[in-house]
Amino acid sequence: MFQLTATPASALADEPVHIRVTGLPPLQIVTLTASLKDERGYVYQSKAFYKANEVGELDLMEAPSIGGDYVGVHPMGLFWSLKPEKVFRRLIKQDVMNSPFYVTLNLYDSVYVQVSTTDQPRASQTVQRWFSGPGVQRVQIQEGRVRGALFLPPGEGPFPGIMDLFGGRGGLVEFRASLLATHGFAVLALAYFGYEDLPKKLEEIDLEYFEEAANWLLAHPKIQKPGIGVISVSKGVEIALAMACFLKHVVATICINGPNAIYEFPLRYKDLVITPIPSFMERVQMDVLGAMRLRHYKGDARDELNQKSVLPIEKAQGAILFIVGDGDECMNSREYAEQALDQLRSHGRNNGRMLVYPGAGHLIEPPYTPLCYASPHRLGSGILLWGGDPVAHAAAQEHSWGEIQKFFREQLTQTRSKL
Amino acid sequence: MIQLTATPASTLTDEPVHIRATGLCPSQIVIFQATLEDEKGNLFHSQAYYKASEVGEVDLDHAPSLGGDYIGVHPMGLFWSLKPEKFLTKLMKRDVMTSPFLVQIKLYDSNLPLAQIAATDPKVSVTLERWYRAPGVTRIQVQEGHLRGALFLPPGEGRFPGVIDLFADIGGLIEYRASLLASHGFAALALAYCDYEDLPLHPEKIELEYFEEAVNFLLRHPKVLGPGIGIVSISKGAEIGLSMAIHLKQVIATVLINGPNFVFSTPQVYRGQISQPLSFSPQLVSINALGLAQFQYCFEEARSKASETFFLPIEKAQGHFLFIVGEDDKSINSKAYAEQATEQLRRNGKDNWTLLSYPGAGHMLEPPYSPLCCASKLSKLHLFMQWGGEVTLHAAAQEHSWKEIQKFLKKHLIPVVTSQL
């Protein structure tokens, strides 16, 4: 009798699941699939083919997949290789507090390259993947100009405070903040356009808005003083680096795949205006499916004429960690990080560090997040290529997540212990 | 005044077009866009950014594209980089006789984001006709004996070298390559073998006698030059083409495009002898980040263990072979199969073959300027099957191989004496 176990059955989305099958015919080749329906009703699926051992067992911690969405030993492969049935969709959890993603694991006793709705699995298990842990609190924020959501760990605190900035897609993305809160940080997921009464489109970066948010966070009774961290991705990196340069309360900054200079729109902070480096629209490249590779699109931050747009990172007081996907098709992320580190070195500073992940793409997210290779960026913008080799990208997400938490614990706790 | 010219305005689809714009501002950045609507109403687009010269001109024969669907100097880039609006729709001309594809070339003189082009009027545009048959080519529906297909004849009295055109076993009748071959002087028989008229939907076996009948039919035709005929074949069609070359001595020139040197899926039968297919290991499929399936290595398990009897005895063929291989073929391991076949010929002391291997080219090698289709939904499965190919390299391979195919056929089918007259 076939048995499929997946433990734990309910876990945080960034925790691994141990999948085992028993009761198979010895050496039988079987199909394992995973499927998930997101909150908009879009279905994501993955599959892999495995060979049972001589006693008819299969342990995904040890057995290699021989084909399908991934090959080799990848215990969480079925999760990170989930693909949308409707191509170019990106999986993002909207409600991070009250509901998990339900992932159904199915076992078929032979090779099914394509599973139809009439095919019955021989065994099935559904696991829950949560984006917040018990006791985590979510507080909707509408203080002054600040718009977003604050996630607090359970307990009295105070907790190390982090601001979470996503990129040019706008709106409010909460799942990373809620997961970090589950790991003991107080995290403000901050929106800056395309959300509530914030501007619909991004036309300039007003650093005083982010300063207001940082000050508000630091003033919160449950947030440790005297400094906060910032985690950012893509366009958000420009903002995070600017905060690190100009706001002395930002003492730890993580920059994932983003520029060290101002692009597209000017940045304004009090009297200071940093004008953007121009982009070269004609340098867009379409891949074979018509998705746009923007990697070569932006002007060169090392060009002498563009130096006034490069952020004065030597002014940053705190530590900076650059996380780079070398397979990023959207931005020349490695170049930006290297230039920033060169700039620090040339000013005798050593507060910057870089982690480069070969084969990882632009959207480096918490572990087991399915690789989104390309998706529409904003309404009417066309499909953007993010890049990434699935196996390398999954490994990068797993490794970097540990590094992110370690970095914030070291930098933010040290600050506290200096008191 | 801005002027856009594209000449000739009406051409065979495998002929190049010269596109030029004049009257622009010096060093101005412009966007060229091509649009085509197929017979089912699907739209295809391509675009490229160019910089005008100091005298305000862009000549696509000399100027490099700076970005868009291709980069570099590619005079026909707008054609072969056409992409469907609807995901992975393949461009295929069904009516090859009475209508061309209309391709609109448009020029935008402002530096627009591509997403806004659809909502903007071009500065100037021209429409081109791309025909799949030359003037005077005739099409005859074939329903002789068991045969089902269409015979395309060049204009004139003849006689013309005869060619049988075989596609993969997706069914129906695909005519565009035969009509183009006829436009270049061949009597070309587009031959269906499944899912067409009264042919079986999914034949249980491929009977070589059917194809023998087709060879005899062609050679009997008053406008066909004998004593032998040629074959142009791809994929499963190339498997059949190879068997025809082995068993039928009237087949004297065989073009095998991305085909196997063994039988796969449906067995072959000839005069009672069955050639069994090599077994397929579906579990070896590899699915990429976008969910496109690569079946390239699904025969490798069987191939490595198979006895010699599974491989078609190519050394028995009397005619000549032209192997055309797309090295980036992701549906079957074309390069390995062609190399094994030519190795078998070498071992038997034969030198009746040429192998053209194209890096970066995929499975679907078609006449020049055909847009690359990198994957298709197979009706039998709900998967997208990847064909492979890198756009620019695939286009170059199509251009080169098409000329080589015609040269090869003419060399072996037209006796030297005749061509000197």
PDB file of N, CA and C in Angstrom, chain A residues 29 47 49 51 66-71 83-85 87-88 111 113-116 279-292 297 371 373-374 380-382 385 388-390, chain B residues 29 47 49-50 66-71 83-84 87-88 111-116 280-293 295 301 372-374 381-384 389 391:
ATOM      1  N   ILE A  29       9.522   3.303 -11.219  1.00  0.00           N
ATOM      2  CA  ILE A  29       9.654   4.736 -11.514  1.00  0.00           C
ATOM      3  C   ILE A  29       8.290   5.378 -11.300  1.00  0.00           C
ATOM      4  N   LYS A  47       6.526  18.790 -11.247  1.00  0.00           N
ATOM      5  CA  LYS A  47       6.586  17.336 -11.219  1.00  0.00           C
ATOM      6  C   LYS A  47       8.014  16.846 -11.325  1.00  0.00           C
ATOM      7  N   PHE A  49      10.302  12.862 -11.554  1.00  0.00           N
ATOM      8  CA  PHE A  49      10.237  11.402 -11.660  1.00  0.00           C
ATOM      9  C   PHE A  49      11.327  10.796 -10.801  1.00  0.00           C
ATOM     10  N   LYS A  51      12.912   7.025  -8.845  1.00  0.00           N
ATOM     11  CA  LYS A  51      12.950   5.560  -8.877  1.00  0.00           C
ATOM     12  C   LYS A  51      12.999   5.059  -7.441  1.00  0.00           C
ATOM     13  N   ILE A  66      15.103  11.876 -11.577  1.00  0.00           N
ATOM     14  CA  ILE A  66      15.738  11.516 -12.851  1.00  0.00           C
ATOM     15  C   ILE A  66      15.204  12.344 -14.011  1.00  0.00           C
ATOM     16  N   GLY A  67      14.176  13.141 -13.756  1.00  0.00           N
ATOM     17  CA  GLY A  67      13.644  13.996 -14.824  1.00  0.00           C
ATOM     18  C   GLY A  67      12.470  14.803 -14.329  1.00  0.00           C
ATOM     19  N   GLY A  68      11.998  15.695 -15.172  1.00  0.00           N
ATOM     20  CA  GLY A  68      10.878  16.551 -14.781  1.00  0.00           C
ATOM     21  C   GLY A  68      11.334  17.982 -14.621  1.00  0.00           C
ATOM     22  N   ASP A  69      10.802  18.658 -13.620  1.00  0.00           N
ATOM     23  CA  ASP A  69      11.124  20.075 -13.419  1.00  0.00           C
ATOM     24  C   ASP A  69      12.507  20.303 -12.854  1.00  0.00           C
ATOM     25  N   TYR A  70      13.126  19.281 -12.317  1.00  0.00           N
ATOM     26  CA  TYR A  70      14.491  19.384 -11.811  1.00  0.00           C
ATOM     27  C   TYR A  70      15.078  17.979 -11.818  1.00  0.00           C
ATOM     28  N   VAL A  71      16.405  17.934 -11.758  1.00  0.00           N
ATOM     29  CA  VAL A  71      17.108  16.656 -11.791  1.00  0.00           C
ATOM     30  C   VAL A  71      18.089  16.653 -10.634  1.00  0.00           C
ATOM     31  N   LYS A  83       5.390  25.921 -11.222  1.00  0.00           N
ATOM     32  CA  LYS A  83       5.265  26.827 -12.355  1.00  0.00           C
ATOM     33  C   LYS A  83       3.810  27.156 -12.595  1.00  0.00           C
ATOM     34  N   PRO A  84       3.535  28.392 -13.004  1.00  0.00           N
ATOM     35  CA  PRO A  84       2.133  28.747 -13.248  1.00  0.00           C
ATOM     36  C   PRO A  84       1.608  28.055 -14.495  1.00  0.00           C
ATOM     37  N   GLU A  85       0.363  27.593 -14.431  1.00  0.00           N
ATOM     38  CA  GLU A  85      -0.275  27.041 -15.626  1.00  0.00           C
ATOM     39  C   GLU A  85      -0.391  28.138 -16.672  1.00  0.00           C
ATOM     40  N   VAL A  87       1.283  31.108 -18.148  1.00  0.00           N
ATOM     41  CA  VAL A  87       2.706  31.458 -18.104  1.00  0.00           C
ATOM     42  C   VAL A  87       2.924  32.916 -17.722  1.00  0.00           C
ATOM     43  N   PHE A  88       4.092  33.218 -17.146  1.00  0.00           N
ATOM     44  CA  PHE A  88       4.519  34.566 -16.767  1.00  0.00           C
ATOM     45  C   PHE A  88       3.808  35.124 -15.541  1.00  0.00           C
ATOM     46  N   VAL A 111       5.074   6.665 -14.866  1.00  0.00           N
ATOM     47  CA  VAL A 111       5.544   7.936 -15.412  1.00  0.00           C
ATOM     48  C   VAL A 111       4.392   8.672 -16.098  1.00  0.00           C
ATOM     49  N   VAL A 113       4.001  12.078 -17.891  1.00  0.00           N
ATOM     50  CA  VAL A 113       4.616  13.331 -18.337  1.00  0.00           C
ATOM     51  C   VAL A 113       3.616  14.474 -18.192  1.00  0.00           C
ATOM     52  N   GLN A 114       2.362  14.150 -18.420  1.00  0.00           N
ATOM     53  CA  GLN A 114       1.315  15.148 -18.227  1.00  0.00           C
ATOM     54  C   GLN A 114       0.174  14.477 -17.482  1.00  0.00           C
ATOM     55  N   VAL A 115      -0.177  15.024 -16.338  1.00  0.00           N
ATOM     56  CA  VAL A 115      -1.258  14.449 -15.547  1.00  0.00           C
ATOM     57  C   VAL A 115      -2.565  15.095 -15.978  1.00  0.00           C
ATOM     58  N   SER A 116      -3.547  14.253 -16.338  1.00  0.00           N
ATOM     59  CA  SER A 116      -4.844  14.830 -16.708  1.00  0.00           C
ATOM     60  C   SER A 116      -5.762  14.803 -15.492  1.00  0.00           C
ATOM     61  N   SER A 279      18.621  56.251 -19.161  1.00  0.00           N
ATOM     62  CA  SER A 279      18.559  54.894 -19.682  1.00  0.00           C
ATOM     63  C   SER A 279      18.550  54.961 -21.203  1.00  0.00           C
ATOM     64  N   PHE A 280      18.953  53.890 -21.823  1.00  0.00           N
ATOM     65  CA  PHE A 280      18.985  53.845 -23.280  1.00  0.00           C
ATOM     66  C   PHE A 280      17.948  52.840 -23.736  1.00  0.00           C
ATOM     67  N   MET A 281      16.760  53.341 -24.024  1.00  0.00           N
ATOM     68  CA  MET A 281      15.651  52.440 -24.360  1.00  0.00           C
ATOM     69  C   MET A 281      15.980  51.563 -25.554  1.00  0.00           C
ATOM     70  N   GLU A 282      16.838  52.070 -26.446  1.00  0.00           N
ATOM     71  CA  GLU A 282      17.118  51.291 -27.654  1.00  0.00           C
ATOM     72  C   GLU A 282      17.963  50.061 -27.344  1.00  0.00           C
ATOM     73  N   ARG A 283      18.493  49.982 -26.123  1.00  0.00           N
ATOM     74  CA  ARG A 283      19.341  48.830 -25.808  1.00  0.00           C
ATOM     75  C   ARG A 283      18.553  47.650 -25.246  1.00  0.00           C
ATOM     76  N   VAL A 284      17.234  47.758 -25.257  1.00  0.00           N
ATOM     77  CA  VAL A 284      16.448  46.630 -24.779  1.00  0.00           C
ATOM     78  C   VAL A 284      16.687  45.435 -25.698  1.00  0.00           C
ATOM     79  N   GLN A 285      16.671  44.236 -25.153  1.00  0.00           N
ATOM     80  CA  GLN A 285      16.818  43.036 -25.971  1.00  0.00           C
ATOM     81  C   GLN A 285      15.661  42.112 -25.675  1.00  0.00           C
ATOM     82  N   MET A 286      15.057  41.585 -26.746  1.00  0.00           N
ATOM     83  CA  MET A 286      13.954  40.650 -26.545  1.00  0.00           C
ATOM     84  C   MET A 286      14.499  39.234 -26.638  1.00  0.00           C
ATOM     85  N   ASP A 287      14.068  38.383 -25.737  1.00  0.00           N
ATOM     86  CA  ASP A 287      14.495  36.999 -25.891  1.00  0.00           C
ATOM     87  C   ASP A 287      13.533  36.302 -26.853  1.00  0.00           C
ATOM     88  N   VAL A 288      13.748  35.012 -27.066  1.00  0.00           N
ATOM     89  CA  VAL A 288      13.015  34.298 -28.110  1.00  0.00           C
ATOM     90  C   VAL A 288      11.497  34.338 -27.885  1.00  0.00           C
ATOM     91  N   LEU A 289      11.072  34.541 -26.628  1.00  0.00           N
ATOM     92  CA  LEU A 289       9.631  34.583 -26.362  1.00  0.00           C
ATOM     93  C   LEU A 289       9.092  36.000 -26.335  1.00  0.00           C
ATOM     94  N   GLY A 290       9.953  36.979 -26.569  1.00  0.00           N
ATOM     95  CA  GLY A 290       9.501  38.368 -26.544  1.00  0.00           C
ATOM     96  C   GLY A 290       9.604  39.021 -25.177  1.00  0.00           C
ATOM     97  N   ALA A 291      10.174  38.334 -24.197  1.00  0.00           N
ATOM     98  CA  ALA A 291      10.379  38.964 -22.892  1.00  0.00           C
ATOM     99  C   ALA A 291      11.576  39.893 -23.000  1.00  0.00           C
ATOM    100  N   MET A 292      11.533  40.998 -22.260  1.00  0.00           N
ATOM    101  CA  MET A 292      12.558  42.039 -22.427  1.00  0.00           C
ATOM    102  C   MET A 292      13.679  41.891 -21.417  1.00  0.00           C
ATOM    103  N   TYR A 297      20.382  48.183 -20.453  1.00  0.00           N
ATOM    104  CA  TYR A 297      19.490  49.290 -20.732  1.00  0.00           C
ATOM    105  C   TYR A 297      19.926  50.570 -20.035  1.00  0.00           C
ATOM    106  N   LEU A 371      10.937  30.005  -8.709  1.00  0.00           N
ATOM    107  CA  LEU A 371      11.623  30.948  -9.583  1.00  0.00           C
ATOM    108  C   LEU A 371      10.638  31.540 -10.576  1.00  0.00           C
ATOM    109  N   TYR A 373      10.781  33.411 -13.802  1.00  0.00           N
ATOM    110  CA  TYR A 373      11.808  33.690 -14.809  1.00  0.00           C
ATOM    111  C   TYR A 373      11.517  34.977 -15.586  1.00  0.00           C
ATOM    112  N   ALA A 374      10.225  35.242 -15.759  1.00  0.00           N
ATOM    113  CA  ALA A 374       9.803  36.464 -16.469  1.00  0.00           C
ATOM    114  C   ALA A 374       8.368  36.751 -16.080  1.00  0.00           C
ATOM    115  N   GLY A 380       0.864  46.973 -18.686  1.00  0.00           N
ATOM    116  CA  GLY A 380       1.230  47.574 -19.962  1.00  0.00           C
ATOM    117  C   GLY A 380       2.715  47.725 -20.200  1.00  0.00           C
ATOM    118  N   SER A 381       3.546  47.157 -19.323  1.00  0.00           N
ATOM    119  CA  SER A 381       4.972  47.371 -19.514  1.00  0.00           C
ATOM    120  C   SER A 381       5.609  46.257 -20.329  1.00  0.00           C
ATOM    121  N   GLY A 382       4.848  45.240 -20.682  1.00  0.00           N
ATOM    122  CA  GLY A 382       5.465  44.093 -21.354  1.00  0.00           C
ATOM    123  C   GLY A 382       6.033  43.121 -20.328  1.00  0.00           C
ATOM    124  N   LEU A 385      12.283  40.061 -18.303  1.00  0.00           N
ATOM    125  CA  LEU A 385      13.060  38.859 -18.024  1.00  0.00           C
ATOM    126  C   LEU A 385      13.808  39.077 -16.723  1.00  0.00           C
ATOM    127  N   GLY A 388      17.717  33.567 -14.158  1.00  0.00           N
ATOM    128  CA  GLY A 388      17.994  32.616 -13.086  1.00  0.00           C
ATOM    129  C   GLY A 388      17.903  31.192 -13.574  1.00  0.00           C
ATOM    130  N   ASP A 389      18.861  30.384 -13.160  1.00  0.00           N
ATOM    131  CA  ASP A 389      18.785  28.947 -13.412  1.00  0.00           C
ATOM    132  C   ASP A 389      18.084  28.343 -12.197  1.00  0.00           C
ATOM    133  N   PRO A 390      17.021  27.544 -12.385  1.00  0.00           N
ATOM    134  CA  PRO A 390      16.199  27.126 -11.251  1.00  0.00           C
ATOM    135  C   PRO A 390      16.965  26.526 -10.073  1.00  0.00           C
TER     136      PRO A 390
ATOM    137  N   ILE B  29      17.420  58.386 -33.282  1.00  0.00           N
ATOM    138  CA  ILE B  29      17.103  56.980 -32.984  1.00  0.00           C
ATOM    139  C   ILE B  29      15.680  56.710 -33.448  1.00  0.00           C
ATOM    140  N   GLN B  47      10.478  44.255 -33.614  1.00  0.00           N
ATOM    141  CA  GLN B  47      10.932  45.642 -33.616  1.00  0.00           C
ATOM    142  C   GLN B  47      12.425  45.727 -33.369  1.00  0.00           C
ATOM    143  N   TYR B  49      15.695  48.895 -32.902  1.00  0.00           N
ATOM    144  CA  TYR B  49      16.105  50.297 -32.801  1.00  0.00           C
ATOM    145  C   TYR B  49      17.321  50.530 -33.683  1.00  0.00           C
ATOM    146  N   TYR B  50      17.268  51.588 -34.466  1.00  0.00           N
ATOM    147  CA  TYR B  50      18.414  51.951 -35.301  1.00  0.00           C
ATOM    148  C   TYR B  50      18.759  53.417 -35.084  1.00  0.00           C
ATOM    149  N   LEU B  66      20.477  48.452 -32.640  1.00  0.00           N
ATOM    150  CA  LEU B  66      21.049  48.711 -31.313  1.00  0.00           C
ATOM    151  C   LEU B  66      20.353  47.903 -30.229  1.00  0.00           C
ATOM    152  N   GLY B  67      19.148  47.445 -30.553  1.00  0.00           N
ATOM    153  CA  GLY B  67      18.387  46.722 -29.545  1.00  0.00           C
ATOM    154  C   GLY B  67      17.032  46.360 -30.094  1.00  0.00           C
ATOM    155  N   GLY B  68      16.279  45.600 -29.318  1.00  0.00           N
ATOM    156  CA  GLY B  68      14.973  45.149 -29.765  1.00  0.00           C
ATOM    157  C   GLY B  68      15.004  43.646 -29.924  1.00  0.00           C
ATOM    158  N   ASP B  69      14.398  43.143 -30.985  1.00  0.00           N
ATOM    159  CA  ASP B  69      14.320  41.699 -31.177  1.00  0.00           C
ATOM    160  C   ASP B  69      15.602  41.076 -31.690  1.00  0.00           C
ATOM    161  N   TYR B  70      16.534  41.891 -32.157  1.00  0.00           N
ATOM    162  CA  TYR B  70      17.840  41.401 -32.577  1.00  0.00           C
ATOM    163  C   TYR B  70      18.802  42.573 -32.507  1.00  0.00           C
ATOM    164  N   ILE B  71      20.095  42.266 -32.424  1.00  0.00           N
ATOM    165  CA  ILE B  71      21.072  43.355 -32.462  1.00  0.00           C
ATOM    166  C   ILE B  71      22.116  43.025 -33.516  1.00  0.00           C
ATOM    167  N   LYS B  83       7.411  37.766 -33.607  1.00  0.00           N
ATOM    168  CA  LYS B  83       6.968  36.983 -32.462  1.00  0.00           C
ATOM    169  C   LYS B  83       5.453  37.083 -32.325  1.00  0.00           C
ATOM    170  N   PRO B  84       4.812  35.967 -31.937  1.00  0.00           N
ATOM    171  CA  PRO B  84       3.354  36.000 -31.843  1.00  0.00           C
ATOM    172  C   PRO B  84       2.870  36.759 -30.622  1.00  0.00           C
ATOM    173  N   PHE B  87       0.972  33.522 -26.999  1.00  0.00           N
ATOM    174  CA  PHE B  87       2.132  32.736 -26.594  1.00  0.00           C
ATOM    175  C   PHE B  87       2.377  31.495 -27.453  1.00  0.00           C
ATOM    176  N   LEU B  88       3.569  31.434 -28.046  1.00  0.00           N
ATOM    177  CA  LEU B  88       4.050  30.268 -28.783  1.00  0.00           C
ATOM    178  C   LEU B  88       3.201  29.857 -29.989  1.00  0.00           C
ATOM    179  N   ASN B 111      11.741  58.127 -29.705  1.00  0.00           N
ATOM    180  CA  ASN B 111      12.365  57.112 -28.855  1.00  0.00           C
ATOM    181  C   ASN B 111      11.335  56.602 -27.852  1.00  0.00           C
ATOM    182  N   LEU B 112      10.451  55.746 -28.360  1.00  0.00           N
ATOM    183  CA  LEU B 112       9.329  55.303 -27.533  1.00  0.00           C
ATOM    184  C   LEU B 112       9.635  54.029 -26.776  1.00  0.00           C
ATOM    185  N   PRO B 113       9.073  53.888 -25.569  1.00  0.00           N
ATOM    186  CA  PRO B 113       9.119  52.553 -24.964  1.00  0.00           C
ATOM    187  C   PRO B 113       8.256  51.619 -25.816  1.00  0.00           C
ATOM    188  N   LEU B 114       8.738  50.407 -25.981  1.00  0.00           N
ATOM    189  CA  LEU B 114       8.071  49.480 -26.890  1.00  0.00           C
ATOM    190  C   LEU B 114       6.613  49.255 -26.527  1.00  0.00           C
ATOM    191  N   ALA B 115       6.317  49.290 -25.247  1.00  0.00           N
ATOM    192  CA  ALA B 115       4.954  49.010 -24.817  1.00  0.00           C
ATOM    193  C   ALA B 115       3.971  50.046 -25.339  1.00  0.00           C
ATOM    194  N   GLN B 116       4.467  51.223 -25.720  1.00  0.00           N
ATOM    195  CA  GLN B 116       3.553  52.278 -26.163  1.00  0.00           C
ATOM    196  C   GLN B 116       3.373  52.301 -27.676  1.00  0.00           C
ATOM    197  N   PHE B 280      11.043   4.833 -25.614  1.00  0.00           N
ATOM    198  CA  PHE B 280      11.092   6.223 -25.199  1.00  0.00           C
ATOM    199  C   PHE B 280      11.010   6.268 -23.677  1.00  0.00           C
ATOM    200  N   SER B 281      11.902   6.986 -23.037  1.00  0.00           N
ATOM    201  CA  SER B 281      11.876   7.078 -21.575  1.00  0.00           C
ATOM    202  C   SER B 281      11.356   8.459 -21.183  1.00  0.00           C
ATOM    203  N   PRO B 282      10.049   8.606 -21.008  1.00  0.00           N
ATOM    204  CA  PRO B 282       9.491   9.935 -20.748  1.00  0.00           C
ATOM    205  C   PRO B 282       9.999  10.550 -19.451  1.00  0.00           C
ATOM    206  N   GLN B 283      10.461   9.694 -18.523  1.00  0.00           N
ATOM    207  CA  GLN B 283      10.902  10.226 -17.232  1.00  0.00           C
ATOM    208  C   GLN B 283      12.197  11.022 -17.365  1.00  0.00           C
ATOM    209  N   LEU B 284      12.830  10.941 -18.536  1.00  0.00           N
ATOM    210  CA  LEU B 284      14.059  11.698 -18.722  1.00  0.00           C
ATOM    211  C   LEU B 284      13.791  13.098 -19.291  1.00  0.00           C
ATOM    212  N   VAL B 285      12.523  13.470 -19.363  1.00  0.00           N
ATOM    213  CA  VAL B 285      12.189  14.799 -19.851  1.00  0.00           C
ATOM    214  C   VAL B 285      12.743  15.848 -18.888  1.00  0.00           C
ATOM    215  N   SER B 286      13.153  16.976 -19.429  1.00  0.00           N
ATOM    216  CA  SER B 286      13.680  18.050 -18.606  1.00  0.00           C
ATOM    217  C   SER B 286      12.833  19.293 -18.870  1.00  0.00           C
ATOM    218  N   ILE B 287      12.255  19.862 -17.824  1.00  0.00           N
ATOM    219  CA  ILE B 287      11.348  20.997 -17.990  1.00  0.00           C
ATOM    220  C   ILE B 287      12.065  22.256 -17.530  1.00  0.00           C
ATOM    221  N   ASN B 288      12.069  23.292 -18.367  1.00  0.00           N
ATOM    222  CA  ASN B 288      12.851  24.482 -18.019  1.00  0.00           C
ATOM    223  C   ASN B 288      12.054  25.452 -17.157  1.00  0.00           C
ATOM    224  N   ALA B 289      12.682  26.592 -16.846  1.00  0.00           N
ATOM    225  CA  ALA B 289      12.095  27.546 -15.899  1.00  0.00           C
ATOM    226  C   ALA B 289      10.726  28.054 -16.329  1.00  0.00           C
ATOM    227  N   LEU B 290      10.432  27.984 -17.631  1.00  0.00           N
ATOM    228  CA  LEU B 290       9.129  28.482 -18.094  1.00  0.00           C
ATOM    229  C   LEU B 290       8.135  27.355 -18.310  1.00  0.00           C
ATOM    230  N   GLY B 291       8.519  26.114 -17.961  1.00  0.00           N
ATOM    231  CA  GLY B 291       7.591  25.008 -18.150  1.00  0.00           C
ATOM    232  C   GLY B 291       7.636  24.411 -19.541  1.00  0.00           C
ATOM    233  N   LEU B 292       8.697  24.708 -20.317  1.00  0.00           N
ATOM    234  CA  LEU B 292       8.822  24.123 -21.655  1.00  0.00           C
ATOM    235  C   LEU B 292       9.618  22.822 -21.526  1.00  0.00           C
ATOM    236  N   ALA B 293       9.118  21.763 -22.133  1.00  0.00           N
ATOM    237  CA  ALA B 293       9.704  20.437 -21.940  1.00  0.00           C
ATOM    238  C   ALA B 293      10.704  20.092 -23.020  1.00  0.00           C
ATOM    239  N   PHE B 295      12.656  17.058 -24.654  1.00  0.00           N
ATOM    240  CA  PHE B 295      12.609  15.593 -24.735  1.00  0.00           C
ATOM    241  C   PHE B 295      13.875  15.010 -25.353  1.00  0.00           C
ATOM    242  N   GLU B 301      18.550   6.335 -23.013  1.00  0.00           N
ATOM    243  CA  GLU B 301      18.641   5.097 -22.226  1.00  0.00           C
ATOM    244  C   GLU B 301      18.544   3.892 -23.161  1.00  0.00           C
ATOM    245  N   LEU B 372      11.576  31.965 -35.751  1.00  0.00           N
ATOM    246  CA  LEU B 372      11.874  30.799 -34.910  1.00  0.00           C
ATOM    247  C   LEU B 372      10.699  30.501 -33.998  1.00  0.00           C
ATOM    248  N   CYS B 373      10.254  29.242 -34.079  1.00  0.00           N
ATOM    249  CA  CYS B 373       9.258  28.796 -33.117  1.00  0.00           C
ATOM    250  C   CYS B 373      10.022  27.938 -32.117  1.00  0.00           C
ATOM    251  N   CYS B 374      10.139  28.394 -30.891  1.00  0.00           N
ATOM    252  CA  CYS B 374      11.030  27.669 -29.973  1.00  0.00           C
ATOM    253  C   CYS B 374      10.305  26.578 -29.202  1.00  0.00           C
ATOM    254  N   LEU B 381      -0.416  15.907 -26.000  1.00  0.00           N
ATOM    255  CA  LEU B 381      -0.145  16.207 -24.590  1.00  0.00           C
ATOM    256  C   LEU B 381      -0.570  17.639 -24.341  1.00  0.00           C
ATOM    257  N   HIS B 382      -0.603  18.064 -23.105  1.00  0.00           N
ATOM    258  CA  HIS B 382      -0.905  19.460 -22.845  1.00  0.00           C
ATOM    259  C   HIS B 382       0.362  20.249 -22.549  1.00  0.00           C
ATOM    260  N   LEU B 383       1.500  19.591 -22.830  1.00  0.00           N
ATOM    261  CA  LEU B 383       2.776  20.233 -22.547  1.00  0.00           C
ATOM    262  C   LEU B 383       3.191  21.107 -23.702  1.00  0.00           C
ATOM    263  N   PHE B 384       4.122  22.013 -23.416  1.00  0.00           N
ATOM    264  CA  PHE B 384       4.814  22.719 -24.477  1.00  0.00           C
ATOM    265  C   PHE B 384       6.126  21.994 -24.732  1.00  0.00           C
ATOM    266  N   GLY B 389      16.873  26.401 -30.272  1.00  0.00           N
ATOM    267  CA  GLY B 389      17.347  27.369 -31.248  1.00  0.00           C
ATOM    268  C   GLY B 389      17.511  28.743 -30.643  1.00  0.00           C
ATOM    269  N   VAL B 391      17.688  32.659 -31.631  1.00  0.00           N
ATOM    270  CA  VAL B 391      17.037  33.344 -32.754  1.00  0.00           C
ATOM    271  C   VAL B 391      17.977  33.714 -33.902  1.00  0.00           C
TER     272      VAL B 391
END
